[in-house]
Short mmCIF file of C-alpha atoms in Angstrom, two decimals:
data_model
loop_
_atom_site.label_atom_id
_atom_site.label_comp_id
_atom_site.label_asym_id
_atom_site.label_seq_id
_atom_site.Cartn_x
_atom_site.Cartn_y
_atom_site.Cartn_z
CA MET C 166 -6.18 -40.17 0.46
CA SER C 167 -4.88 -38.13 3.05
CA LYS C 168 -3.89 -34.64 2.76
CA ASP C 169 -0.06 -35.84 3.40
CA ILE C 170 -0.32 -37.58 -0.68
CA LEU C 171 -2.16 -34.73 -1.48
CA LYS C 172 -0.35 -31.94 0.05
CA LYS C 173 2.79 -34.42 -1.53
CA ALA C 174 1.57 -34.47 -4.53
CA ALA C 175 0.81 -31.15 -5.33
CA ALA C 176 4.71 -29.96 -4.03
CA ASP C 177 6.36 -32.73 -6.43
CA ALA C 178 3.46 -31.79 -9.72
CA MET C 179 4.94 -27.64 -8.24
CA GLU C 180 8.84 -28.98 -8.41
CA LYS C 181 8.42 -30.36 -11.49
CA GLU C 182 6.65 -28.27 -14.46
CA LEU C 183 8.73 -25.82 -11.77
CA SER C 184 11.87 -27.88 -14.13
CA TYR C 185 10.49 -26.74 -17.19
CA ILE C 186 10.71 -23.57 -16.56
CA PRO C 187 15.34 -22.59 -17.33
CA SER C 188 17.12 -21.51 -14.72
CA GLU C 189 18.13 -17.97 -13.57
CA LYS C 190 21.05 -17.61 -15.06
CA GLU C 191 20.28 -18.83 -18.47
CA LEU C 192 16.62 -16.35 -18.65
CA SER C 193 19.37 -13.59 -17.51
CA GLY C 194 20.95 -14.36 -21.56
CA GLN C 195 17.89 -14.13 -23.37
CA TYR C 196 15.70 -11.03 -21.79
CA THR C 197 17.01 -7.14 -20.08
CA PHE C 198 14.96 -5.40 -18.52
CA SER C 199 13.03 -1.66 -19.89
CA GLU C 200 14.72 1.55 -17.87
CA SER C 201 11.01 1.32 -17.02
CA PHE C 202 11.33 -1.89 -15.77
CA LEU C 203 14.71 -1.13 -13.69
CA GLN C 204 12.81 2.12 -12.68
CA LYS C 205 9.66 0.90 -11.37
CA MET C 206 11.33 -1.65 -9.45
CA GLU C 207 13.30 1.23 -7.49
CA SER C 208 10.96 2.60 -6.44
CA LEU C 209 8.72 -0.30 -5.36
CA PHE C 210 11.91 -0.54 -2.52
CA ARG C 211 11.46 2.89 -1.72
CA TYR C 212 8.21 1.69 -1.07
CA VAL C 213 8.31 -0.77 0.84
CA ASP C 214 10.98 0.30 2.75
CA ARG C 215 8.26 3.84 3.35
CA THR C 216 5.65 2.07 4.29
CA TYR C 217 2.47 3.15 2.87
CA MET C 218 -1.27 2.46 4.18
CA ASP C 219 -3.12 1.15 1.07
CA ILE C 220 -6.44 2.17 2.01
CA ARG C 221 -8.16 0.66 -2.08
CA GLY C 222 -5.17 1.69 -3.60
CA ILE C 223 -5.07 5.02 -2.07
CA LEU C 224 -1.62 4.91 -1.09
CA LEU C 225 -0.93 7.29 1.89
CA LYS C 226 2.21 7.45 4.14
CA ARG C 227 1.91 6.77 8.09
CA GLU C 228 2.25 10.19 9.31
CA HIS C 229 -0.50 11.16 7.66
CA ILE C 230 -2.35 8.21 8.84
CA LEU C 231 -1.16 9.02 12.16
CA VAL C 232 -2.07 12.58 12.42
CA PHE C 233 -5.56 11.48 10.97
CA LEU C 234 -5.89 8.83 13.10
CA LEU C 235 -4.90 11.46 16.60
CA ALA C 236 -7.09 14.16 14.68
CA ALA C 237 -10.31 11.34 14.91
CA PHE C 238 -10.29 9.56 17.93
CA ASN C 239 -9.97 12.99 20.15
CA LEU C 240 -12.56 15.14 18.14
CA ALA C 241 -14.73 12.13 18.30
CA VAL C 242 -13.88 11.83 22.46
CA LEU C 243 -15.30 15.28 22.44
CA ALA C 244 -17.99 15.09 20.50
CA VAL C 245 -19.14 12.14 23.23
CA SER C 246 -18.42 13.67 26.22
CA THR C 247 -20.05 16.89 25.24
CA ALA C 248 -23.45 14.54 24.86
CA THR C 249 -22.79 12.40 27.95
CA GLY C 250 -21.27 15.49 29.60
CA ILE C 251 -18.64 13.80 30.82
CA LYS C 252 -15.85 15.99 33.43
CA TRP C 253 -12.96 18.22 31.56
CA ARG C 254 -10.91 15.89 33.34
CA ASP C 255 -11.53 12.25 32.21
CA ILE C 256 -11.31 14.32 28.66
CA ARG C 257 -8.00 14.65 28.88
CA PHE C 258 -7.12 12.07 30.55
CA ILE C 259 -9.28 9.52 27.77
CA CYS C 260 -6.91 11.75 25.19
CA SER C 261 -4.12 10.97 26.12
CA ILE C 262 -4.18 7.78 26.42
CA GLY C 263 -5.75 7.02 23.47
CA THR C 264 -3.50 9.49 21.78
CA LEU C 265 -0.35 7.74 23.77
CA ILE C 266 -2.51 4.25 22.69
CA ILE C 267 -1.72 5.48 18.82
CA LEU C 268 1.28 6.80 19.27
CA SER C 269 2.78 3.08 20.31
CA PHE C 270 1.45 1.65 17.79
CA PHE C 271 3.77 4.24 14.31
CA ALA C 272 6.76 4.15 16.45
CA PRO C 273 8.69 3.72 14.15
CA LYS C 274 10.34 -0.14 14.63
CA LYS C 275 13.62 -1.77 15.31
CA ASP C 276 15.16 -4.33 13.46
CA LYS C 277 16.80 -7.04 15.51
CA ASP C 278 20.44 -4.98 15.76
CA GLY C 279 18.23 -2.32 17.23
CA SER C 280 19.02 -0.41 14.77
CA SER C 281 15.93 2.10 13.81
CA ARG C 282 14.24 1.89 10.26
CA GLN C 283 14.82 5.55 9.25
CA GLN C 284 19.07 5.46 9.58
CA GLU C 285 19.79 5.89 6.46
CA GLU C 286 21.61 2.73 5.68
CA ASP C 287 18.15 1.92 5.12
CA PHE C 288 17.22 -1.33 3.04
CA GLY C 289 16.41 1.66 -0.41
CA GLY C 290 19.55 2.90 -0.03
CA SER C 291 21.99 -0.18 0.94
CA TYR C 292 20.26 -1.50 -2.14
CA MET C 293 21.57 1.52 -4.61
CA ARG C 294 24.70 1.57 -2.91
CA ARG C 295 25.16 -2.42 -2.96
CA HIS C 296 24.21 -2.37 -7.04
CA ALA C 297 26.43 0.73 -10.17
CA PRO C 298 24.22 2.21 -12.26
CA ALA C 299 22.42 1.82 -15.18
CA MET C 300 20.35 3.64 -15.49
CA ILE C 301 19.52 7.49 -15.30
CA ASP C 302 16.09 8.78 -13.72
CA THR C 303 16.05 11.97 -15.00
CA SER C 304 11.75 11.99 -14.50
CA GLY C 305 11.74 14.38 -11.84
CA VAL C 306 9.53 11.36 -10.10
CA ASP C 307 11.40 11.24 -6.53
CA PRO C 308 15.25 11.73 -7.52
CA SER C 309 16.24 10.83 -4.58
CA PRO C 310 18.22 7.79 -4.15
CA TYR C 311 19.24 8.25 0.18
CA PRO C 312 15.32 9.94 1.08
CA TYR C 313 16.96 9.94 4.29
CA ARG C 314 20.08 11.75 4.23
CA ARG C 315 20.07 15.47 5.11
CA TYR C 316 22.58 17.34 1.82
CA PRO C 317 24.53 19.84 2.89
CA ARG C 318 24.50 23.20 1.79
CA LYS C 319 26.19 24.15 -1.46
CA GLU C 320 25.98 26.65 -4.42
CA LEU C 321 26.82 24.14 -7.49
CA GLU C 322 29.80 25.85 -8.89
CA TYR C 323 29.88 25.14 -13.46
CA ILE C 324 34.41 24.42 -13.82
CA ILE C 325 35.39 22.50 -16.36
CA PRO C 326 37.90 20.27 -13.93
CA ILE C 327 39.53 18.97 -16.84
CA VAL C 328 40.13 18.32 -21.47
CA PRO C 329 41.01 15.13 -21.35
CA GLN C 330 43.85 14.54 -24.18
CA ASP C 331 42.00 14.30 -27.95
CA TYR C 332 39.19 15.62 -26.36
CA SER C 333 37.37 19.25 -27.11
CA VAL C 334 34.15 20.08 -25.38
CA GLU C 335 30.92 20.20 -28.24
CA LYS C 336 28.36 21.39 -25.80
CA ASP C 337 28.04 21.95 -22.26
CA ILE C 338 24.84 21.94 -20.28
CA ARG C 339 24.01 23.84 -16.70
CA SER C 340 21.38 24.20 -15.29
CA ALA C 341 20.17 24.42 -10.76
CA SER C 342 21.89 21.49 -9.89
CA THR C 343 23.39 20.11 -13.07
CA HIS C 344 26.82 20.68 -15.15
CA ILE C 345 26.75 18.16 -18.01
CA VAL C 346 30.34 18.75 -20.82
CA GLU C 347 30.37 17.06 -23.78
CA PHE C 348 33.05 16.30 -25.06
CA ARG C 349 34.03 15.12 -28.49
CA ASP C 350 37.72 14.12 -30.58
CA ILE C 351 38.63 13.82 -33.64
CA ALA C 352 36.87 10.54 -34.24
CA GLY C 353 34.14 11.54 -33.70
CA ARG C 354 34.13 9.65 -29.60
CA SER C 355 31.98 10.75 -26.86
CA LEU C 356 32.95 11.22 -23.45
CA THR C 357 30.99 12.70 -20.80
CA TYR C 358 31.55 14.04 -17.88
CA GLU C 359 28.64 15.16 -14.92
CA LYS C 360 29.14 17.09 -12.40
CA ARG C 361 25.42 17.58 -9.43
CA LEU C 362 24.50 17.90 -6.06
CA LEU C 363 24.16 14.99 -4.29
CA LYS C 364 20.52 16.57 -3.62
CA ASP C 365 19.61 15.79 -7.13
CA ALA C 366 22.27 13.09 -7.53
CA VAL C 367 21.10 10.26 -10.85
CA LEU C 368 18.76 7.20 -9.39
CA VAL C 369 21.61 3.27 -9.96
CA THR C 370 20.30 0.49 -9.90
CA VAL C 371 22.13 -2.10 -11.79
CA ASP C 372 21.01 -5.66 -13.37
CA PRO C 373 24.00 -7.65 -11.70
CA TYR C 374 23.64 -10.65 -14.08
CA ALA C 375 24.08 -8.24 -16.88
CA VAL C 376 26.56 -6.02 -15.83
CA LYS C 377 29.39 -6.57 -13.22
CA ALA C 378 29.86 -3.21 -11.29
CA GLU C 379 33.57 -3.62 -9.50
CA GLU C 380 33.80 -0.62 -6.31
CA PHE C 381 37.24 0.50 -6.02
CA ILE C 382 38.34 3.98 -4.01
CA LEU C 383 38.53 6.72 -6.50
CA ASN C 384 40.76 10.17 -4.90
CA GLY C 385 39.60 9.30 -1.25
CA CYS C 386 36.30 8.49 -2.76
CA ASP C 387 33.87 5.10 -2.94
CA ALA C 388 33.43 4.89 -6.88
CA ILE C 389 32.37 2.27 -9.00
CA CYS C 390 32.90 1.39 -12.97
CA PHE C 391 31.51 -0.80 -14.91
CA GLU C 392 30.58 -1.25 -18.13
CA LYS C 393 28.29 -0.99 -20.78
CA ASP C 394 27.03 -1.07 -24.43
CA GLY C 395 30.60 -0.78 -24.78
CA GLU C 396 30.90 1.99 -22.41
CA THR C 397 32.67 2.36 -19.93
CA HIS C 398 30.53 3.77 -16.88
CA ILE C 399 32.36 5.69 -13.36
CA LEU C 400 30.69 6.83 -10.79
CA TRP C 401 31.84 8.51 -7.94
CA GLU C 402 30.08 11.09 -4.83
CA ASP C 403 32.35 13.56 -3.18
CA LYS C 404 31.18 16.16 0.39
CA TYR C 405 28.49 17.65 -1.72
CA HIS C 406 28.73 16.06 -5.16
CA GLN C 407 27.48 12.77 -7.52
CA LEU C 408 30.15 12.82 -10.26
CA TYR C 409 29.67 10.85 -12.79
CA LEU C 410 31.97 10.08 -16.19
CA HIS C 411 31.68 7.89 -18.85
CA SER C 412 32.50 6.95 -22.51
CA ALA C 413 33.65 4.53 -24.96
CA ASP C 414 37.24 5.08 -23.69
CA SER C 415 39.06 1.31 -21.84
CA LYS C 416 38.71 0.74 -18.18
CA ASP C 417 42.64 1.87 -17.46
CA THR C 418 42.40 6.03 -19.74
CA LEU C 419 38.20 6.44 -18.44
CA MET C 420 40.22 5.51 -14.94
CA GLN C 421 43.19 8.49 -15.43
CA THR C 422 41.28 11.41 -16.33
CA ALA C 423 38.41 10.75 -13.00
CA GLU C 424 41.43 10.47 -11.11
CA LYS C 425 41.61 14.01 -12.64
CA ILE C 426 38.96 15.81 -11.74
CA PRO C 427 38.77 17.78 -7.59
CA VAL C 428 36.67 16.75 -5.35
CA GLU C 429 35.92 18.07 -2.26
CA PHE C 430 35.90 17.13 0.90
CA VAL C 431 35.48 20.39 3.59
CA MET A 187 -10.16 -4.91 6.52
CA LEU A 188 -10.48 -1.45 4.83
CA ILE A 189 -6.69 -0.61 5.64
CA TYR A 190 -4.40 -2.89 6.52
CA LEU A 191 -0.47 -1.83 6.86
CA LEU A 192 1.84 -2.69 4.19
CA LEU A 193 5.29 -4.22 6.14
CA LEU A 194 8.13 -5.25 5.53
CA ASP A 195 9.47 -5.19 9.44
CA THR A 196 12.91 -5.36 9.46
CA ALA A 197 16.52 -5.06 7.69
CA GLU A 198 16.11 -8.60 8.10
CA GLU A 199 12.64 -8.80 5.80
CA ARG A 200 13.60 -6.21 3.19
CA ASN A 201 17.73 -7.49 2.50
CA LYS A 202 15.46 -10.57 2.10
CA PHE A 203 12.92 -9.15 -0.83
CA GLU A 204 15.69 -7.59 -2.21
CA GLN A 205 16.68 -10.88 -2.50
CA LEU A 206 14.02 -11.93 -4.30
CA TYR A 207 14.23 -10.01 -5.91
CA ASN A 208 17.20 -10.80 -7.42
CA ARG A 209 16.98 -14.43 -7.54
CA TYR A 210 13.44 -14.62 -9.41
CA ARG A 211 13.70 -11.79 -11.70
CA TYR A 212 13.96 -13.53 -15.45
CA THR A 213 11.94 -16.40 -14.18
CA MET A 214 9.08 -14.29 -13.35
CA LEU A 215 9.37 -11.88 -16.48
CA TYR A 216 9.58 -15.48 -18.68
CA THR A 217 6.52 -16.90 -17.02
CA ALA A 218 4.36 -13.20 -17.02
CA ASN A 219 5.65 -13.17 -20.90
CA SER A 220 4.68 -17.29 -21.68
CA ILE A 221 1.27 -15.94 -21.23
CA LEU A 222 1.06 -12.22 -22.72
CA GLN A 223 4.02 -12.57 -25.61
CA ASP A 224 5.44 -9.36 -25.08
CA GLN A 225 7.38 -8.00 -22.46
CA GLY A 226 6.39 -4.92 -21.65
CA LEU A 227 2.98 -6.48 -20.62
CA ALA A 228 4.95 -9.29 -18.46
CA GLU A 229 7.59 -6.45 -17.44
CA ASP A 230 4.06 -4.69 -14.91
CA ALA A 231 3.84 -8.88 -14.94
CA VAL A 232 6.77 -8.82 -12.78
CA HIS A 233 6.07 -5.60 -11.21
CA ASP A 234 2.67 -6.31 -9.59
CA ALA A 235 3.71 -9.64 -8.78
CA PHE A 236 6.19 -8.35 -6.70
CA ILE A 237 3.90 -5.45 -5.59
CA ARG A 238 1.47 -8.48 -4.13
CA ILE A 239 4.37 -10.76 -2.62
CA ALA A 240 5.15 -7.51 -0.70
CA LYS A 241 1.56 -7.86 0.94
CA ASN A 242 1.78 -11.12 1.64
CA PHE A 243 5.05 -11.23 2.59
CA GLY A 244 4.63 -13.14 5.88
CA LYS A 245 4.86 -16.51 3.59
CA ILE A 246 8.25 -17.36 2.63
CA GLY A 247 10.13 -19.21 3.55
CA ASP A 248 13.82 -19.76 2.30
CA VAL A 249 13.86 -18.04 -0.47
CA ASP A 250 16.02 -20.68 -2.19
CA SER A 251 13.11 -23.46 -2.33
CA PRO A 252 11.11 -24.82 -4.00
CA HIS A 253 8.58 -24.09 -2.31
CA THR A 254 9.03 -19.92 -2.69
CA ARG A 255 10.07 -20.16 -6.58
CA GLY A 256 6.37 -22.30 -6.97
CA PHE A 257 5.13 -19.55 -4.92
CA VAL A 258 6.33 -16.96 -7.31
CA VAL A 259 5.25 -18.65 -10.18
CA VAL A 260 2.29 -18.74 -9.24
CA VAL A 261 1.73 -15.18 -8.25
CA THR A 262 3.23 -14.17 -11.49
CA LYS A 263 0.99 -16.49 -13.89
CA ASN A 264 -1.96 -14.87 -11.44
CA VAL A 265 -0.84 -12.08 -12.18
CA ALA A 266 -0.32 -12.24 -16.05
CA LEU A 267 -3.36 -14.23 -17.51
CA THR A 268 -5.24 -11.91 -15.22
CA MET A 269 -4.01 -9.32 -17.51
CA TYR A 270 -4.24 -11.51 -20.93
CA ASN A 271 -7.80 -12.44 -19.56
CA ARG A 272 -8.81 -7.96 -19.37
CA GLN A 273 -7.00 -7.29 -21.80
CA LYS A 274 -8.63 -9.84 -24.59
CA GLY A 275 -12.76 -8.59 -22.89
CA ILE A 276 -12.30 -12.93 -21.38
CA VAL A 277 -14.71 -13.08 -17.59
CA ILE A 278 -12.83 -16.23 -15.90
CA THR A 279 -16.89 -17.79 -14.36
CA GLU A 280 -16.77 -20.03 -11.98
CA ASP A 281 -17.17 -24.07 -14.01
CA GLU A 282 -20.40 -24.72 -12.55
CA SER A 283 -19.86 -27.54 -15.16
CA ALA A 284 -16.82 -29.30 -12.93
CA MET A 285 -19.41 -30.13 -10.48
CA ASN A 286 -21.91 -31.41 -12.21
CA HIS A 287 -19.62 -33.99 -13.75
CA VAL A 288 -17.67 -34.89 -10.51
CA ALA A 289 -18.30 -38.35 -10.23
CA ASP A 290 -21.35 -39.58 -6.57
CA SER A 291 -18.97 -40.58 -5.04
CA ASN A 292 -16.67 -39.90 -2.44
CA ALA A 293 -13.75 -37.58 -3.82
CA ASP A 294 -11.54 -39.40 -1.35
CA ASP A 295 -12.80 -42.57 -1.56
CA ILE A 296 -11.23 -42.71 -5.62
CA PHE A 297 -7.73 -41.41 -4.43
CA SER A 298 -7.20 -43.47 -1.16
CA ARG A 299 -7.46 -45.95 -4.67
CA ILE A 300 -5.05 -45.42 -6.95
CA SER A 301 -1.02 -45.26 -8.18
CA TYR A 302 0.92 -41.57 -6.62
CA GLU A 303 2.40 -41.54 -9.64
CA SER A 304 -0.99 -40.33 -11.46
CA ILE A 305 -2.05 -38.27 -8.73
CA VAL A 306 0.78 -36.08 -9.47
CA GLN A 307 0.48 -36.72 -13.82
CA GLN A 308 -3.64 -35.31 -12.88
CA ILE A 309 -2.33 -31.84 -10.48
CA ILE A 310 -0.68 -30.51 -13.93
CA SER A 311 -3.13 -30.97 -16.08
CA LEU A 312 -5.68 -28.90 -13.89
CA PRO A 313 -6.32 -26.10 -15.29
CA ASN A 314 -4.50 -23.14 -13.58
CA ILE A 315 -7.14 -21.39 -11.23
CA TYR A 316 -7.42 -25.41 -9.35
CA LYS A 317 -4.77 -25.92 -9.06
CA GLU A 318 -2.63 -22.19 -7.83
CA VAL A 319 -4.93 -22.74 -4.93
CA MET A 320 -4.10 -25.77 -4.70
CA TYR A 321 -0.44 -25.12 -4.50
CA LEU A 322 -0.80 -22.33 -2.85
CA CYS A 323 -2.94 -23.95 -0.34
CA LEU A 324 -0.97 -27.57 0.06
CA VAL A 325 2.31 -26.90 -0.60
CA ASN A 326 2.91 -23.07 1.25
CA GLU A 327 0.60 -24.11 3.60
CA MET A 328 -1.08 -20.62 3.62
CA LYS A 329 -5.23 -20.08 4.43
CA ILE A 330 -8.25 -19.56 2.35
CA LYS A 331 -7.62 -15.90 3.98
CA GLN A 332 -4.36 -14.26 2.57
CA VAL A 333 -4.83 -17.05 -0.74
CA SER A 334 -8.20 -14.80 -1.20
CA GLN A 335 -5.81 -12.08 -0.74
CA LEU A 336 -3.10 -12.83 -3.14
CA LEU A 337 -4.91 -13.72 -5.53
CA HIS A 338 -7.07 -11.07 -4.82
CA LEU A 339 -10.28 -13.66 -5.50
CA PRO A 340 -13.16 -13.88 -2.86
CA GLU A 341 -12.98 -16.00 -0.74
CA GLU A 342 -15.30 -17.88 -0.99
CA THR A 343 -13.95 -18.13 -5.27
CA VAL A 344 -10.62 -19.87 -3.36
CA LYS A 345 -12.27 -21.99 -1.63
CA LYS A 346 -14.83 -23.33 -3.62
CA ARG A 347 -11.73 -23.32 -6.33
CA LEU A 348 -10.35 -25.88 -3.86
CA GLN A 349 -12.97 -28.20 -3.28
CA ARG A 350 -14.25 -28.74 -7.91
CA GLY A 351 -9.74 -28.92 -8.27
CA ARG A 352 -10.06 -31.46 -5.21
CA LYS A 353 -12.78 -33.24 -7.54
CA VAL A 354 -12.37 -32.38 -10.84
CA LEU A 355 -8.50 -34.54 -9.93
CA ALA A 356 -11.28 -37.46 -8.55
CA GLU A 357 -13.17 -36.86 -11.74
CA ARG A 358 -10.31 -37.15 -14.18
CA LEU A 359 -8.49 -40.12 -12.19
CA GLU A 360 -11.17 -42.43 -12.12
CA LYS A 361 -12.03 -40.93 -15.67
CA GLU A 362 -8.19 -41.99 -16.81
CA GLY A 363 -9.02 -45.69 -15.93
CA ILE A 364 -6.39 -46.26 -14.14
CA THR A 365 -4.61 -49.18 -12.58
CA TYR A 366 -5.97 -49.11 -9.18
CA GLU A 367 -3.22 -49.85 -6.18
#
């Protein structure tokens, strides 16, 4: 039998085996990924984007390898030249050429459209932007969802911007970069308002099969709204802050509350 | 090589990786869960499988093609089985007996005489260790070296599994008494 027939038979066998696996859509109704998995995947997306080197399981950033290689190369040239008595002028020439070659190898690669991988709208950033929040990472592990963004310097002001109708303040939690206020109404329903400086913005991701997210503009800011586990969530950003509101209220009611919260652009 | 770059160089590749995640993660979870019977472990397997796929991303063609689906399932299955075996303390040794059972006749001769459908059925019933390398080498057109990197196996093992897979397949077809064409 020719290799082609075996290849075709293997392809058909594989396809037949795969036909026993239910469709992705069907499976999405059966499984819900845990938050820790989503968090790990989020880290992986950032990991593949930043480009690390894997040396026997030890991950090193590109920049670290570059510094190491440059130092090793120059030291090696110096050692060899000292031993062989090469002139200083020649040593400098060899070091320069070698350094240029190493630098060119490590230079950031351009995409087809000419943009560099270091730009803000990178894979990690765009992924975050395109997906509404379903998970909050408060683990403290690489909390910035926008790794290449430069954040404006700003002190957080702990002001409770609104007290929604029928609600009263139950908890007021403050840290250097976060202000969380929990409201509760007489029926026991809660509404949570969170304000964070952008540098400590929460890590967000969403399962598009399980949650339908809607993007819109709220008071001139990019905002995302989605419903999950019987709660409505609205997340938006002004120039300095990430703002987050969630409660069991309907989308329209929560939207009205969100619209009353002032945002900063200047 | 001890050092290699983990590269998804272009925005195109990074988007493709994201598409792959959105397109197959439940399939991968289902595959891993059917082996490990524990969603937590299955999620770990899916995560590890994505890392392996990222490291071998060059072999991914069209995200929606059956070959890509097969590729991700094979990788996930391999990761899940490795985890399962490690958990149960099972060590996979190469089955030398598989070689001994093979008739002396040339495998190619047997293949040339049997019906196509039977070959497909017999490939499906092959032990997973042979089947997965067959799929990757034949269907996904991966080189032995690439398969060894993907499955974390020595090149020699991959080569042997491919050879043995073919021979076991030939032997089984002959034993079944399949009507020759």
